[in-house]
Amino acid sequence: MKRLLITAMLLAGVATASAQSQTVFLIRHAEKAAEPATDPMLSDAGTARAARLPELFAYAMPSVVFSTQYQRTRLTAQPVADAAGIPVTVIAISKDTADSYPQQMLEAICGLPDGAKVLVVGHSNTVPAMVTAWTGEPVPEIAEDEFDRLFMVRLRDCASEGWSDLRY
């Protein structure tokens, strides 16, 4: 009986060790400028917030940084990417692809190596949509004036293992 228990524990350990896992941090872009309306840059406050992000990730520096094609997301992501010595990987979104965007992003993340830490910079509508799609749980909306929300989703074999809604 003891031998059976030890064998079962070892097999459980092997199964766990062979599972792919990623930790995904999702944030909304920092404060944006008022103009131009179609693709604004960051405001001074947004630039300052983005510049502080590498400190936030100092002990969990991402190995991949994803962003949409818009300036406000790319400019928010860039300081972390620079600190990590990696490029910002753009995965474009449009009105036509908005519904499939969470799945598209999940597939990109699940193809990363085991143990990858990922930063995804999105928008007030895309970040909650991704967390909801991946976890199956409703996620509170991000208000238009909220820029300090940080979601963390732990994936194992491309399925949610848990998530947190934090502030930074």
JSON list of C-alpha atoms in Angstrom, two decimals:
[
{"chain": "A", "resi": 1, "resn": "MET", "atom": "CA", "xyz": [0.00, 0.00, 0.00]},
{"chain": "A", "resi": 2, "resn": "LYS", "atom": "CA", "xyz": [2.84, 2.36, 0.91]},
{"chain": "A", "resi": 3, "resn": "ARG", "atom": "CA", "xyz": [4.56, 1.61, -2.41]},
{"chain": "A", "resi": 4, "resn": "LEU", "atom": "CA", "xyz": [1.32, 2.32, -4.31]},
{"chain": "A", "resi": 5, "resn": "LEU", "atom": "CA", "xyz": [0.93, 5.68, -2.55]},
{"chain": "A", "resi": 6, "resn": "ILE", "atom": "CA", "xyz": [4.53, 6.67, -3.33]},
{"chain": "A", "resi": 7, "resn": "THR", "atom": "CA", "xyz": [4.09, 5.64, -6.99]},
{"chain": "A", "resi": 8, "resn": "ALA", "atom": "CA", "xyz": [0.87, 7.66, -7.23]},
{"chain": "A", "resi": 9, "resn": "MET", "atom": "CA", "xyz": [2.59, 10.70, -5.74]},
{"chain": "A", "resi": 10, "resn": "LEU", "atom": "CA", "xyz": [5.50, 10.40, -8.16]},
{"chain": "A", "resi": 11, "resn": "LEU", "atom": "CA", "xyz": [3.17, 10.07, -11.14]},
{"chain": "A", "resi": 12, "resn": "ALA", "atom": "CA", "xyz": [1.19, 13.08, -9.97]},
{"chain": "A", "resi": 13, "resn": "GLY", "atom": "CA", "xyz": [4.46, 15.02, -9.75]},
{"chain": "A", "resi": 14, "resn": "VAL", "atom": "CA", "xyz": [5.44, 13.99, -13.28]},
{"chain": "A", "resi": 15, "resn": "ALA", "atom": "CA", "xyz": [2.05, 15.01, -14.64]},
{"chain": "A", "resi": 16, "resn": "THR", "atom": "CA", "xyz": [2.30, 18.38, -12.96]},
{"chain": "A", "resi": 17, "resn": "ALA", "atom": "CA", "xyz": [5.88, 18.92, -14.06]},
{"chain": "A", "resi": 18, "resn": "SER", "atom": "CA", "xyz": [5.05, 18.21, -17.72]},
{"chain": "A", "resi": 19, "resn": "ALA", "atom": "CA", "xyz": [2.15, 20.68, -17.82]},
{"chain": "A", "resi": 20, "resn": "GLN", "atom": "CA", "xyz": [2.80, 23.95, -19.66]},
{"chain": "A", "resi": 21, "resn": "SER", "atom": "CA", "xyz": [2.17, 27.04, -17.55]},
{"chain": "A", "resi": 22, "resn": "GLN", "atom": "CA", "xyz": [2.27, 30.77, -18.15]},
{"chain": "A", "resi": 23, "resn": "THR", "atom": "CA", "xyz": [1.61, 33.75, -15.92]},
{"chain": "A", "resi": 24, "resn": "VAL", "atom": "CA", "xyz": [-0.15, 36.57, -17.73]},
{"chain": "A", "resi": 25, "resn": "PHE", "atom": "CA", "xyz": [-0.37, 40.14, -16.47]},
{"chain": "A", "resi": 26, "resn": "LEU", "atom": "CA", "xyz": [-2.98, 42.29, -18.19]},
{"chain": "A", "resi": 27, "resn": "ILE", "atom": "CA", "xyz": [-3.23, 46.05, -17.88]},
{"chain": "A", "resi": 28, "resn": "ARG", "atom": "CA", "xyz": [-5.04, 48.82, -19.63]},
{"chain": "A", "resi": 29, "resn": "HIS", "atom": "CA", "xyz": [-2.96, 51.45, -21.39]},
{"chain": "A", "resi": 30, "resn": "ALA", "atom": "CA", "xyz": [-1.93, 54.44, -19.29]},
{"chain": "A", "resi": 31, "resn": "GLU", "atom": "CA", "xyz": [-3.68, 57.82, -19.42]},
{"chain": "A", "resi": 32, "resn": "LYS", "atom": "CA", "xyz": [-4.07, 59.04, -22.98]},
{"chain": "A", "resi": 33, "resn": "ALA", "atom": "CA", "xyz": [-3.88, 62.51, -24.49]},
{"chain": "A", "resi": 34, "resn": "ALA", "atom": "CA", "xyz": [-7.09, 64.09, -25.79]},
{"chain": "A", "resi": 35, "resn": "GLU", "atom": "CA", "xyz": [-5.81, 64.53, -29.35]},
{"chain": "A", "resi": 36, "resn": "PRO", "atom": "CA", "xyz": [-5.75, 63.09, -31.90]},
{"chain": "A", "resi": 37, "resn": "ALA", "atom": "CA", "xyz": [-8.99, 61.30, -31.14]},
{"chain": "A", "resi": 38, "resn": "THR", "atom": "CA", "xyz": [-8.33, 58.34, -33.45]},
{"chain": "A", "resi": 39, "resn": "ASP", "atom": "CA", "xyz": [-4.92, 57.25, -32.10]},
{"chain": "A", "resi": 40, "resn": "PRO", "atom": "CA", "xyz": [-3.78, 59.42, -29.21]},
{"chain": "A", "resi": 41, "resn": "MET", "atom": "CA", "xyz": [-0.39, 59.21, -27.55]},
{"chain": "A", "resi": 42, "resn": "LEU", "atom": "CA", "xyz": [-0.03, 59.16, -23.77]},
{"chain": "A", "resi": 43, "resn": "SER", "atom": "CA", "xyz": [-0.61, 62.25, -21.69]},
{"chain": "A", "resi": 44, "resn": "ASP", "atom": "CA", "xyz": [2.12, 63.46, -19.33]},
{"chain": "A", "resi": 45, "resn": "ALA", "atom": "CA", "xyz": [0.46, 61.47, -16.52]},
{"chain": "A", "resi": 46, "resn": "GLY", "atom": "CA", "xyz": [0.31, 58.40, -18.77]},
{"chain": "A", "resi": 47, "resn": "THR", "atom": "CA", "xyz": [3.95, 58.72, -19.76]},
{"chain": "A", "resi": 48, "resn": "ALA", "atom": "CA", "xyz": [4.91, 58.95, -16.07]},
{"chain": "A", "resi": 49, "resn": "ARG", "atom": "CA", "xyz": [2.76, 55.88, -15.22]},
{"chain": "A", "resi": 50, "resn": "ALA", "atom": "CA", "xyz": [4.30, 53.86, -18.07]},
{"chain": "A", "resi": 51, "resn": "ALA", "atom": "CA", "xyz": [7.81, 54.86, -16.95]},
{"chain": "A", "resi": 52, "resn": "ARG", "atom": "CA", "xyz": [7.10, 53.38, -13.48]},
{"chain": "A", "resi": 53, "resn": "LEU", "atom": "CA", "xyz": [5.91, 50.01, -14.82]},
{"chain": "A", "resi": 54, "resn": "PRO", "atom": "CA", "xyz": [9.36, 48.37, -14.94]},
{"chain": "A", "resi": 55, "resn": "GLU", "atom": "CA", "xyz": [9.53, 48.78, -11.14]},
{"chain": "A", "resi": 56, "resn": "LEU", "atom": "CA", "xyz": [6.23, 46.92, -10.83]},
{"chain": "A", "resi": 57, "resn": "PHE", "atom": "CA", "xyz": [7.59, 43.98, -12.80]},
{"chain": "A", "resi": 58, "resn": "ALA", "atom": "CA", "xyz": [11.13, 44.04, -11.38]},
{"chain": "A", "resi": 59, "resn": "TYR", "atom": "CA", "xyz": [10.72, 40.63, -9.71]},
{"chain": "A", "resi": 60, "resn": "ALA", "atom": "CA", "xyz": [8.55, 39.09, -12.43]},
{"chain": "A", "resi": 61, "resn": "MET", "atom": "CA", "xyz": [9.95, 40.63, -15.60]},
{"chain": "A", "resi": 62, "resn": "PRO", "atom": "CA", "xyz": [7.97, 39.45, -18.62]},
{"chain": "A", "resi": 63, "resn": "SER", "atom": "CA", "xyz": [9.67, 37.41, -21.30]},
{"chain": "A", "resi": 64, "resn": "VAL", "atom": "CA", "xyz": [7.07, 38.59, -23.83]},
{"chain": "A", "resi": 65, "resn": "VAL", "atom": "CA", "xyz": [5.14, 41.87, -24.06]},
{"chain": "A", "resi": 66, "resn": "PHE", "atom": "CA", "xyz": [2.02, 42.08, -26.22]},
{"chain": "A", "resi": 67, "resn": "SER", "atom": "CA", "xyz": [0.18, 45.23, -27.26]},
{"chain": "A", "resi": 68, "resn": "THR", "atom": "CA", "xyz": [-2.44, 46.33, -29.73]},
{"chain": "A", "resi": 69, "resn": "GLN", "atom": "CA", "xyz": [-1.35, 48.50, -32.65]},
{"chain": "A", "resi": 70, "resn": "TYR", "atom": "CA", "xyz": [-2.44, 51.77, -31.04]},
{"chain": "A", "resi": 71, "resn": "GLN", "atom": "CA", "xyz": [0.13, 54.29, -29.80]},
{"chain": "A", "resi": 72, "resn": "ARG", "atom": "CA", "xyz": [-1.29, 54.42, -26.26]},
{"chain": "A", "resi": 73, "resn": "THR", "atom": "CA", "xyz": [-0.85, 50.66, -25.75]},
{"chain": "A", "resi": 74, "resn": "ARG", "atom": "CA", "xyz": [2.55, 50.45, -27.41]},
{"chain": "A", "resi": 75, "resn": "LEU", "atom": "CA", "xyz": [3.84, 53.45, -25.44]},
{"chain": "A", "resi": 76, "resn": "THR", "atom": "CA", "xyz": [2.57, 51.92, -22.20]},
{"chain": "A", "resi": 77, "resn": "ALA", "atom": "CA", "xyz": [4.25, 48.60, -22.97]},
{"chain": "A", "resi": 78, "resn": "GLN", "atom": "CA", "xyz": [7.57, 49.98, -24.22]},
{"chain": "A", "resi": 79, "resn": "PRO", "atom": "CA", "xyz": [9.27, 50.78, -20.87]},
{"chain": "A", "resi": 80, "resn": "VAL", "atom": "CA", "xyz": [8.72, 47.21, -19.64]},
{"chain": "A", "resi": 81, "resn": "ALA", "atom": "CA", "xyz": [9.91, 45.77, -22.95]},
{"chain": "A", "resi": 82, "resn": "ASP", "atom": "CA", "xyz": [12.99, 48.01, -22.82]},
{"chain": "A", "resi": 83, "resn": "ALA", "atom": "CA", "xyz": [13.74, 46.93, -19.24]},
{"chain": "A", "resi": 84, "resn": "ALA", "atom": "CA", "xyz": [13.41, 43.28, -20.28]},
{"chain": "A", "resi": 85, "resn": "GLY", "atom": "CA", "xyz": [15.48, 43.80, -23.42]},
{"chain": "A", "resi": 86, "resn": "ILE", "atom": "CA", "xyz": [12.71, 42.51, -25.71]},
{"chain": "A", "resi": 87, "resn": "PRO", "atom": "CA", "xyz": [10.49, 44.03, -28.41]},
{"chain": "A", "resi": 88, "resn": "VAL", "atom": "CA", "xyz": [6.81, 44.83, -28.01]},
{"chain": "A", "resi": 89, "resn": "THR", "atom": "CA", "xyz": [4.90, 42.26, -30.05]},
{"chain": "A", "resi": 90, "resn": "VAL", "atom": "CA", "xyz": [1.86, 43.84, -31.68]},
{"chain": "A", "resi": 91, "resn": "ILE", "atom": "CA", "xyz": [-1.29, 41.80, -32.19]},
{"chain": "A", "resi": 92, "resn": "ALA", "atom": "CA", "xyz": [-3.66, 44.10, -34.01]},
{"chain": "A", "resi": 93, "resn": "ILE", "atom": "CA", "xyz": [-7.32, 44.40, -33.17]},
{"chain": "A", "resi": 94, "resn": "SER", "atom": "CA", "xyz": [-10.22, 45.88, -35.13]},
{"chain": "A", "resi": 95, "resn": "LYS", "atom": "CA", "xyz": [-13.98, 45.99, -34.86]},
{"chain": "A", "resi": 96, "resn": "ASP", "atom": "CA", "xyz": [-14.07, 42.92, -37.10]},
{"chain": "A", "resi": 97, "resn": "THR", "atom": "CA", "xyz": [-11.68, 40.93, -34.90]},
{"chain": "A", "resi": 98, "resn": "ALA", "atom": "CA", "xyz": [-12.78, 42.15, -31.44]},
{"chain": "A", "resi": 99, "resn": "ASP", "atom": "CA", "xyz": [-14.85, 39.04, -30.70]},
{"chain": "A", "resi": 100, "resn": "SER", "atom": "CA", "xyz": [-12.03, 36.66, -31.63]},
{"chain": "A", "resi": 101, "resn": "TYR", "atom": "CA", "xyz": [-9.24, 38.74, -30.06]},
{"chain": "A", "resi": 102, "resn": "PRO", "atom": "CA", "xyz": [-9.27, 36.99, -26.64]},
{"chain": "A", "resi": 103, "resn": "GLN", "atom": "CA", "xyz": [-8.85, 33.60, -28.35]},
{"chain": "A", "resi": 104, "resn": "GLN", "atom": "CA", "xyz": [-6.19, 34.93, -30.71]},
{"chain": "A", "resi": 105, "resn": "MET", "atom": "CA", "xyz": [-4.21, 36.30, -27.76]},
{"chain": "A", "resi": 106, "resn": "LEU", "atom": "CA", "xyz": [-4.66, 33.10, -25.76]},
{"chain": "A", "resi": 107, "resn": "GLU", "atom": "CA", "xyz": [-3.31, 31.01, -28.65]},
{"chain": "A", "resi": 108, "resn": "ALA", "atom": "CA", "xyz": [-0.26, 33.27, -28.90]},
{"chain": "A", "resi": 109, "resn": "ILE", "atom": "CA", "xyz": [0.38, 32.94, -25.16]},
{"chain": "A", "resi": 110, "resn": "CYS", "atom": "CA", "xyz": [-0.17, 29.18, -25.02]},
{"chain": "A", "resi": 111, "resn": "GLY", "atom": "CA", "xyz": [2.50, 28.72, -27.69]},
{"chain": "A", "resi": 112, "resn": "LEU", "atom": "CA", "xyz": [5.12, 30.25, -25.39]},
{"chain": "A", "resi": 113, "resn": "PRO", "atom": "CA", "xyz": [7.58, 28.18, -23.36]},
{"chain": "A", "resi": 114, "resn": "ASP", "atom": "CA", "xyz": [6.71, 26.71, -20.00]},
{"chain": "A", "resi": 115, "resn": "GLY", "atom": "CA", "xyz": [7.06, 29.24, -17.21]},
{"chain": "A", "resi": 116, "resn": "ALA", "atom": "CA", "xyz": [6.73, 32.28, -19.47]},
{"chain": "A", "resi": 117, "resn": "LYS", "atom": "CA", "xyz": [5.68, 35.53, -17.87]},
{"chain": "A", "resi": 118, "resn": "VAL", "atom": "CA", "xyz": [3.67, 37.70, -20.23]},
{"chain": "A", "resi": 119, "resn": "LEU", "atom": "CA", "xyz": [2.49, 41.31, -20.16]},
{"chain": "A", "resi": 120, "resn": "VAL", "atom": "CA", "xyz": [-0.56, 42.17, -22.26]},
{"chain": "A", "resi": 121, "resn": "VAL", "atom": "CA", "xyz": [-1.41, 45.86, -22.64]},
{"chain": "A", "resi": 122, "resn": "GLY", "atom": "CA", "xyz": [-4.92, 46.44, -23.90]},
{"chain": "A", "resi": 123, "resn": "HIS", "atom": "CA", "xyz": [-7.92, 48.69, -23.53]},
{"chain": "A", "resi": 124, "resn": "SER", "atom": "CA", "xyz": [-10.78, 49.21, -21.08]},
{"chain": "A", "resi": 125, "resn": "ASN", "atom": "CA", "xyz": [-12.93, 46.80, -23.08]},
{"chain": "A", "resi": 126, "resn": "THR", "atom": "CA", "xyz": [-10.35, 44.24, -24.28]},
{"chain": "A", "resi": 127, "resn": "VAL", "atom": "CA", "xyz": [-8.65, 43.50, -20.95]},
{"chain": "A", "resi": 128, "resn": "PRO", "atom": "CA", "xyz": [-11.85, 42.42, -19.12]},
{"chain": "A", "resi": 129, "resn": "ALA", "atom": "CA", "xyz": [-12.99, 40.54, -22.24]},
{"chain": "A", "resi": 130, "resn": "MET", "atom": "CA", "xyz": [-9.77, 38.51, -22.28]},
{"chain": "A", "resi": 131, "resn": "VAL", "atom": "CA", "xyz": [-9.90, 37.69, -18.56]},
{"chain": "A", "resi": 132, "resn": "THR", "atom": "CA", "xyz": [-13.57, 36.70, -18.81]},
{"chain": "A", "resi": 133, "resn": "ALA", "atom": "CA", "xyz": [-12.99, 34.54, -21.90]},
{"chain": "A", "resi": 134, "resn": "TRP", "atom": "CA", "xyz": [-10.00, 32.78, -20.36]},
{"chain": "A", "resi": 135, "resn": "THR", "atom": "CA", "xyz": [-11.42, 32.23, -16.87]},
{"chain": "A", "resi": 136, "resn": "GLY", "atom": "CA", "xyz": [-15.12, 31.82, -17.62]},
{"chain": "A", "resi": 137, "resn": "GLU", "atom": "CA", "xyz": [-15.85, 34.26, -14.80]},
{"chain": "A", "resi": 138, "resn": "PRO", "atom": "CA", "xyz": [-17.37, 37.72, -15.15]},
{"chain": "A", "resi": 139, "resn": "VAL", "atom": "CA", "xyz": [-14.82, 40.50, -14.70]},
{"chain": "A", "resi": 140, "resn": "PRO", "atom": "CA", "xyz": [-15.76, 43.99, -13.53]},
{"chain": "A", "resi": 141, "resn": "GLU", "atom": "CA", "xyz": [-15.56, 46.65, -16.20]},
{"chain": "A", "resi": 142, "resn": "ILE", "atom": "CA", "xyz": [-12.72, 49.12, -16.25]},
{"chain": "A", "resi": 143, "resn": "ALA", "atom": "CA", "xyz": [-14.07, 52.65, -15.88]},
{"chain": "A", "resi": 144, "resn": "GLU", "atom": "CA", "xyz": [-12.97, 55.30, -18.35]},
{"chain": "A", "resi": 145, "resn": "ASP", "atom": "CA", "xyz": [-10.90, 57.02, -15.64]},
{"chain": "A", "resi": 146, "resn": "GLU", "atom": "CA", "xyz": [-9.28, 53.82, -14.25]},
{"chain": "A", "resi": 147, "resn": "PHE", "atom": "CA", "xyz": [-5.70, 53.19, -15.24]},
{"chain": "A", "resi": 148, "resn": "ASP", "atom": "CA", "xyz": [-4.39, 51.25, -12.24]},
{"chain": "A", "resi": 149, "resn": "ARG", "atom": "CA", "xyz": [-6.03, 47.85, -12.69]},
{"chain": "A", "resi": 150, "resn": "LEU", "atom": "CA", "xyz": [-3.79, 44.82, -13.01]},
{"chain": "A", "resi": 151, "resn": "PHE", "atom": "CA", "xyz": [-5.18, 41.38, -13.74]},
{"chain": "A", "resi": 152, "resn": "MET", "atom": "CA", "xyz": [-3.07, 38.29, -13.30]},
{"chain": "A", "resi": 153, "resn": "VAL", "atom": "CA", "xyz": [-4.16, 35.02, -14.91]},
{"chain": "A", "resi": 154, "resn": "ARG", "atom": "CA", "xyz": [-2.30, 31.80, -14.28]},
{"chain": "A", "resi": 155, "resn": "LEU", "atom": "CA", "xyz": [-2.60, 29.35, -17.19]},
{"chain": "A", "resi": 156, "resn": "ARG", "atom": "CA", "xyz": [-1.81, 25.65, -17.10]},
{"chain": "A", "resi": 157, "resn": "ASP", "atom": "CA", "xyz": [-2.13, 23.71, -20.34]},
{"chain": "A", "resi": 158, "resn": "CYS", "atom": "CA", "xyz": [-3.90, 26.72, -21.86]},
{"chain": "A", "resi": 159, "resn": "ALA", "atom": "CA", "xyz": [-6.65, 26.76, -19.21]},
{"chain": "A", "resi": 160, "resn": "SER", "atom": "CA", "xyz": [-7.11, 29.16, -16.33]},
{"chain": "A", "resi": 161, "resn": "GLU", "atom": "CA", "xyz": [-5.73, 27.94, -13.05]},
{"chain": "A", "resi": 162, "resn": "GLY", "atom": "CA", "xyz": [-6.77, 31.10, -11.22]},
{"chain": "A", "resi": 163, "resn": "TRP", "atom": "CA", "xyz": [-6.83, 34.86, -11.53]},
{"chain": "A", "resi": 164, "resn": "SER", "atom": "CA", "xyz": [-6.57, 38.05, -9.50]},
{"chain": "A", "resi": 165, "resn": "ASP", "atom": "CA", "xyz": [-7.87, 41.58, -9.92]},
{"chain": "A", "resi": 166, "resn": "LEU", "atom": "CA", "xyz": [-5.32, 43.96, -8.40]},
{"chain": "A", "resi": 167, "resn": "ARG", "atom": "CA", "xyz": [-4.38, 47.63, -8.30]},
{"chain": "A", "resi": 168, "resn": "TYR", "atom": "CA", "xyz": [-0.98, 49.15, -8.85]}
]
